[in-house]
PDB file of C-alpha atoms in Angstrom:
ATOM      1  CA  MET A 804       0.000   0.000   0.000  1.00 89.00           C
ATOM      2  CA  GLY A 805       2.961   2.307   0.658  1.00 91.00           C
ATOM      3  CA  ILE A 806       4.168   1.997  -2.924  1.00 95.00           C
ATOM      4  CA  ALA A 807       0.635   2.596  -4.236  1.00 96.00           C
ATOM      5  CA  ALA A 808       0.539   5.811  -2.200  1.00 96.00           C
ATOM      6  CA  LEU A 809       3.886   6.823  -3.710  1.00 95.00           C
ATOM      7  CA  VAL A 810       2.612   6.213  -7.238  1.00 96.00           C
ATOM      8  CA  MET A 811      -0.556   8.219  -6.564  1.00 96.00           C
ATOM      9  CA  TRP A 812       1.525  10.970  -4.961  1.00 95.00           C
ATOM     10  CA  ILE A 813       3.715  11.192  -8.070  1.00 96.00           C
ATOM     11  CA  LEU A 814       0.624  11.344 -10.311  1.00 96.00           C
ATOM     12  CA  ALA A 815      -0.809  14.127  -8.140  1.00 96.00           C
ATOM     13  CA  ALA A 816       2.511  15.960  -8.389  1.00 96.00           C
ATOM     14  CA  VAL A 817       2.499  15.684 -12.181  1.00 96.00           C
ATOM     15  CA  ALA A 818      -1.051  17.062 -12.421  1.00 95.00           C
ATOM     16  CA  GLY A 819      -0.244  19.773  -9.887  1.00 94.00           C
ATOM     17  CA  THR A 820       2.903  20.761 -11.765  1.00 95.00           C
ATOM     18  CA  TYR A 821       0.825  21.076 -14.920  1.00 95.00           C
ATOM     19  CA  LEU A 822      -1.579  23.431 -13.113  1.00 91.00           C
ATOM     20  CA  LEU A 823       1.306  25.461 -11.681  1.00 89.00           C
ATOM     21  CA  ILE A 824       2.859  25.811 -15.138  1.00 90.00           C
ATOM     22  CA  ILE A 825      -0.454  27.050 -16.545  1.00 89.00           C
ATOM     23  CA  TRP A 826      -0.795  29.563 -13.709  1.00 85.00           C
ATOM     24  CA  LEU A 827       2.754  30.857 -14.165  1.00 85.00           C
ATOM     25  CA  ALA A 828       2.518  30.936 -17.980  1.00 87.00           C
ATOM     26  CA  ASN A 829      -0.643  33.033 -17.785  1.00 82.00           C
ATOM     27  CA  GLY A 830       0.939  35.659 -15.556  1.00 80.00           C
ATOM     28  CA  GLY A 831      -0.037  34.390 -12.118  1.00 75.00           C
ATOM     29  CA  LEU A 832       2.958  35.958 -10.399  1.00 71.00           C
ATOM     30  CA  ARG A 833       2.638  39.221 -12.344  1.00 73.00           C
ATOM     31  CA  GLN A 834      -1.016  39.491 -11.314  1.00 68.00           C
ATOM     32  CA  GLN A 835      -0.112  39.558  -7.612  1.00 66.00           C
ATOM     33  CA  ALA A 836       0.639  43.294  -7.614  1.00 63.00           C
ATOM     34  CA  THR A 837      -2.628  44.194  -9.352  1.00 63.00           C
ATOM     35  CA  LYS A 838      -4.668  41.772  -7.214  1.00 64.00           C
ATOM     36  CA  ILE A 839      -6.269  40.269 -10.310  1.00 59.00           C
ATOM     37  CA  THR A 840      -5.706  36.772  -8.986  1.00 60.00           C
ATOM     38  CA  ARG A 841      -7.395  35.212  -5.948  1.00 64.00           C
ATOM     39  CA  PHE A 842      -4.329  33.017  -5.486  1.00 73.00           C
ATOM     40  CA  PRO A 843      -1.674  34.569  -3.206  1.00 78.00           C
ATOM     41  CA  ALA A 844       1.823  33.542  -4.294  1.00 78.00           C
ATOM     42  CA  VAL A 845       2.606  32.167  -0.832  1.00 86.00           C
ATOM     43  CA  LEU A 846      -0.378  29.814  -1.133  1.00 86.00           C
ATOM     44  CA  VAL A 847       0.354  28.756  -4.710  1.00 84.00           C
ATOM     45  CA  LEU A 848       4.026  28.128  -4.016  1.00 89.00           C
ATOM     46  CA  GLY A 849       3.612  26.884  -0.436  1.00 94.00           C
ATOM     47  CA  HIS A 850       1.207  24.100  -1.429  1.00 95.00           C
ATOM     48  CA  PRO A 851       3.669  22.274  -3.723  1.00 94.00           C
ATOM     49  CA  ALA A 852       6.715  23.117  -1.578  1.00 96.00           C
ATOM     50  CA  LEU A 853       5.179  21.476   1.488  1.00 97.00           C
ATOM     51  CA  ALA A 854       3.968  18.593  -0.686  1.00 96.00           C
ATOM     52  CA  VAL A 855       7.568  17.941  -1.753  1.00 96.00           C
ATOM     53  CA  VAL A 856       8.683  17.932   1.897  1.00 97.00           C
ATOM     54  CA  ALA A 857       5.879  15.508   2.757  1.00 97.00           C
ATOM     55  CA  LEU A 858       6.767  13.302  -0.218  1.00 97.00           C
ATOM     56  CA  ALA A 859      10.425  13.206   0.840  1.00 97.00           C
ATOM     57  CA  THR A 860       9.290  12.170   4.319  1.00 98.00           C
ATOM     58  CA  TRP A 861       7.142   9.428   2.762  1.00 97.00           C
ATOM     59  CA  VAL A 862      10.092   8.139   0.746  1.00 97.00           C
ATOM     60  CA  GLU A 863      12.116   8.096   3.972  1.00 97.00           C
ATOM     61  CA  PHE A 864       9.345   6.001   5.528  1.00 97.00           C
ATOM     62  CA  LEU A 865       9.461   3.593   2.596  1.00 97.00           C
ATOM     63  CA  PHE A 866      13.218   3.178   3.038  1.00 97.00           C
ATOM     64  CA  THR A 867      13.229   2.856   6.833  1.00 96.00           C
ATOM     65  CA  ALA A 868       9.746   1.522   7.675  1.00 94.00           C
ATOM     66  CA  GLN A 869       9.761   3.745  10.771  1.00 96.00           C
ATOM     67  CA  THR A 870       6.282   4.705  11.885  1.00 97.00           C
ATOM     68  CA  VAL A 871       7.309   8.234  12.817  1.00 97.00           C
ATOM     69  CA  TYR A 872       8.039   9.021   9.159  1.00 98.00           C
ATOM     70  CA  ALA A 873       4.670   7.668   8.028  1.00 97.00           C
ATOM     71  CA  TRP A 874       2.812   9.864  10.506  1.00 98.00           C
ATOM     72  CA  SER A 875       5.032  12.861   9.814  1.00 98.00           C
ATOM     73  CA  ALA A 876       4.347  12.522   6.101  1.00 98.00           C
ATOM     74  CA  PHE A 877       0.634  12.221   6.810  1.00 98.00           C
ATOM     75  CA  GLY A 878       0.659  15.301   9.052  1.00 98.00           C
ATOM     76  CA  ALA A 879       2.407  17.374   6.407  1.00 98.00           C
ATOM     77  CA  LEU A 880       0.081  15.951   3.767  1.00 98.00           C
ATOM     78  CA  ALA A 881      -2.928  17.012   5.847  1.00 98.00           C
ATOM     79  CA  VAL A 882      -1.657  20.606   5.780  1.00 97.00           C
ATOM     80  CA  VAL A 883      -1.007  20.291   2.030  1.00 97.00           C
ATOM     81  CA  ALA A 884      -4.583  19.065   1.580  1.00 97.00           C
ATOM     82  CA  MET A 885      -5.966  22.045   3.508  1.00 96.00           C
ATOM     83  CA  LEU A 886      -3.945  24.424   1.345  1.00 95.00           C
ATOM     84  CA  GLY A 887      -5.162  22.595  -1.753  1.00 94.00           C
ATOM     85  CA  PHE A 888      -8.752  22.841  -0.596  1.00 93.00           C
ATOM     86  CA  THR A 889      -8.248  26.568  -0.079  1.00 89.00           C
ATOM     87  CA  LEU A 890      -6.948  26.853  -3.638  1.00 86.00           C
ATOM     88  CA  LEU A 891      -9.915  24.871  -4.936  1.00 88.00           C
ATOM     89  CA  THR A 892     -12.489  27.010  -3.159  1.00 85.00           C
ATOM     90  CA  ARG A 893     -10.808  30.203  -4.356  1.00 80.00           C
ATOM     91  CA  TRP A 894     -10.771  28.798  -7.888  1.00 81.00           C
ATOM     92  CA  LEU A 895     -14.445  27.849  -7.725  1.00 80.00           C
ATOM     93  CA  THR A 896     -15.601  31.198  -6.313  1.00 74.00           C
ATOM     94  CA  GLY A 897     -13.481  33.129  -8.819  1.00 65.00           C
ATOM     95  CA  ARG A 898     -15.007  31.487 -11.885  1.00 62.00           C
ATOM     96  CA  GLY A 899     -17.185  34.087 -13.534  1.00 48.00           C
ATOM     97  CA  GLY A 900     -16.871  36.554 -10.685  1.00 48.00           C
ATOM     98  CA  ARG A 901     -15.040  39.828 -10.576  1.00 50.00           C
ATOM     99  CA  HIS A 902     -11.707  37.983 -10.476  1.00 47.00           C
ATOM    100  CA  ALA A 903     -12.502  35.775 -13.456  1.00 49.00           C
ATOM    101  CA  ARG A 904      -9.618  37.178 -15.480  1.00 61.00           C
ATOM    102  CA  GLY A 905      -6.982  35.745 -13.144  1.00 71.00           C
ATOM    103  CA  ALA A 906      -4.413  33.244 -14.407  1.00 73.00           C
ATOM    104  CA  GLU A 907      -6.142  30.422 -12.527  1.00 77.00           C
ATOM    105  CA  GLN A 908      -9.165  30.736 -14.819  1.00 77.00           C
ATOM    106  CA  ASN A 909      -7.104  29.017 -17.516  1.00 79.00           C
ATOM    107  CA  PHE A 910      -7.059  25.753 -15.578  1.00 84.00           C
ATOM    108  CA  PRO A 911      -8.767  22.961 -17.510  1.00 86.00           C
ATOM    109  CA  LEU A 912     -11.514  21.440 -15.367  1.00 87.00           C
ATOM    110  CA  ILE A 913     -10.275  17.933 -16.131  1.00 92.00           C
ATOM    111  CA  ALA A 914      -6.800  18.795 -14.791  1.00 92.00           C
ATOM    112  CA  VAL A 915      -8.260  20.191 -11.562  1.00 92.00           C
ATOM    113  CA  LEU A 916     -10.457  17.111 -11.143  1.00 92.00           C
ATOM    114  CA  ALA A 917      -7.572  14.746 -11.906  1.00 95.00           C
ATOM    115  CA  HIS A 918      -5.248  16.470  -9.446  1.00 96.00           C
ATOM    116  CA  GLY A 919      -7.900  16.521  -6.722  1.00 95.00           C
ATOM    117  CA  SER A 920      -8.993  12.928  -7.239  1.00 96.00           C
ATOM    118  CA  VAL A 921      -5.490  11.529  -7.206  1.00 97.00           C
ATOM    119  CA  ALA A 922      -4.605  13.721  -4.219  1.00 97.00           C
ATOM    120  CA  ILE A 923      -7.574  12.412  -2.231  1.00 97.00           C
ATOM    121  CA  THR A 924      -6.595   8.844  -3.110  1.00 97.00           C
ATOM    122  CA  THR A 925      -3.038   9.586  -1.964  1.00 97.00           C
ATOM    123  CA  PHE A 926      -4.304  11.044   1.306  1.00 97.00           C
ATOM    124  CA  VAL A 927      -6.388   7.949   2.057  1.00 97.00           C
ATOM    125  CA  LEU A 928      -3.597   5.532   1.131  1.00 97.00           C
ATOM    126  CA  VAL A 929      -1.069   7.377   3.283  1.00 98.00           C
ATOM    127  CA  LEU A 930      -3.486   7.408   6.227  1.00 97.00           C
ATOM    128  CA  LEU A 931      -4.295   3.703   5.878  1.00 97.00           C
ATOM    129  CA  THR A 932      -0.619   2.815   5.582  1.00 97.00           C
ATOM    130  CA  ALA A 933       0.275   4.883   8.653  1.00 97.00           C
ATOM    131  CA  ILE A 934      -2.490   3.170  10.622  1.00 97.00           C
ATOM    132  CA  ARG A 935      -1.361  -0.254   9.434  1.00 96.00           C
ATOM    133  CA  VAL A 936       2.293   0.258  10.374  1.00 95.00           C
ATOM    134  CA  SER A 937       1.266   1.649  13.764  1.00 94.00           C
ATOM    135  CA  ARG A 938      -0.518  -1.579  14.567  1.00 92.00           C
ATOM    136  CA  GLY A 939       2.625  -3.563  13.932  1.00 77.00           C
TER     137      GLY A 939
END
C-alpha cells in the first residue's frame, strides 16, 4: 500500500505541476501586484513546496519503515490538503466573478479534477498505511 501511495503521490505531483505551469505561464505571479488573482503567491508556491517535503518524508518512511516518518508525512500531507482545498475554493468562487480574469481561470476542469482525485486517493492511502504500520 505504501508503494501505491507513492505512485498516486507522483501522479498528483504531475497534475499539480501542470496546473502550476499554466498559472505561471498566464501571468499568475505578475497578477499579484494588481490583485487580479485570488491566489496569493505564498499559497500557490507553499502548497507544492510542502507537498515535496511531505513526499520526501514518505520516501524516507518507505526506506526505513519507521512509523514516525509515516505519521510525519501524513501530518504534512494534511496541511497540504488544507492548502489545496483553499486553492480549490478560491478557484471555484473566482469562476465568472469579478476575479474571473486571473491566471487560474485558464485551468482545464479535467486537470483540476484529476489532481484533486489523485490527491484524495493519496491522502487515504497514506493514512491507511500509517495506521497499518502503527498496529505492527
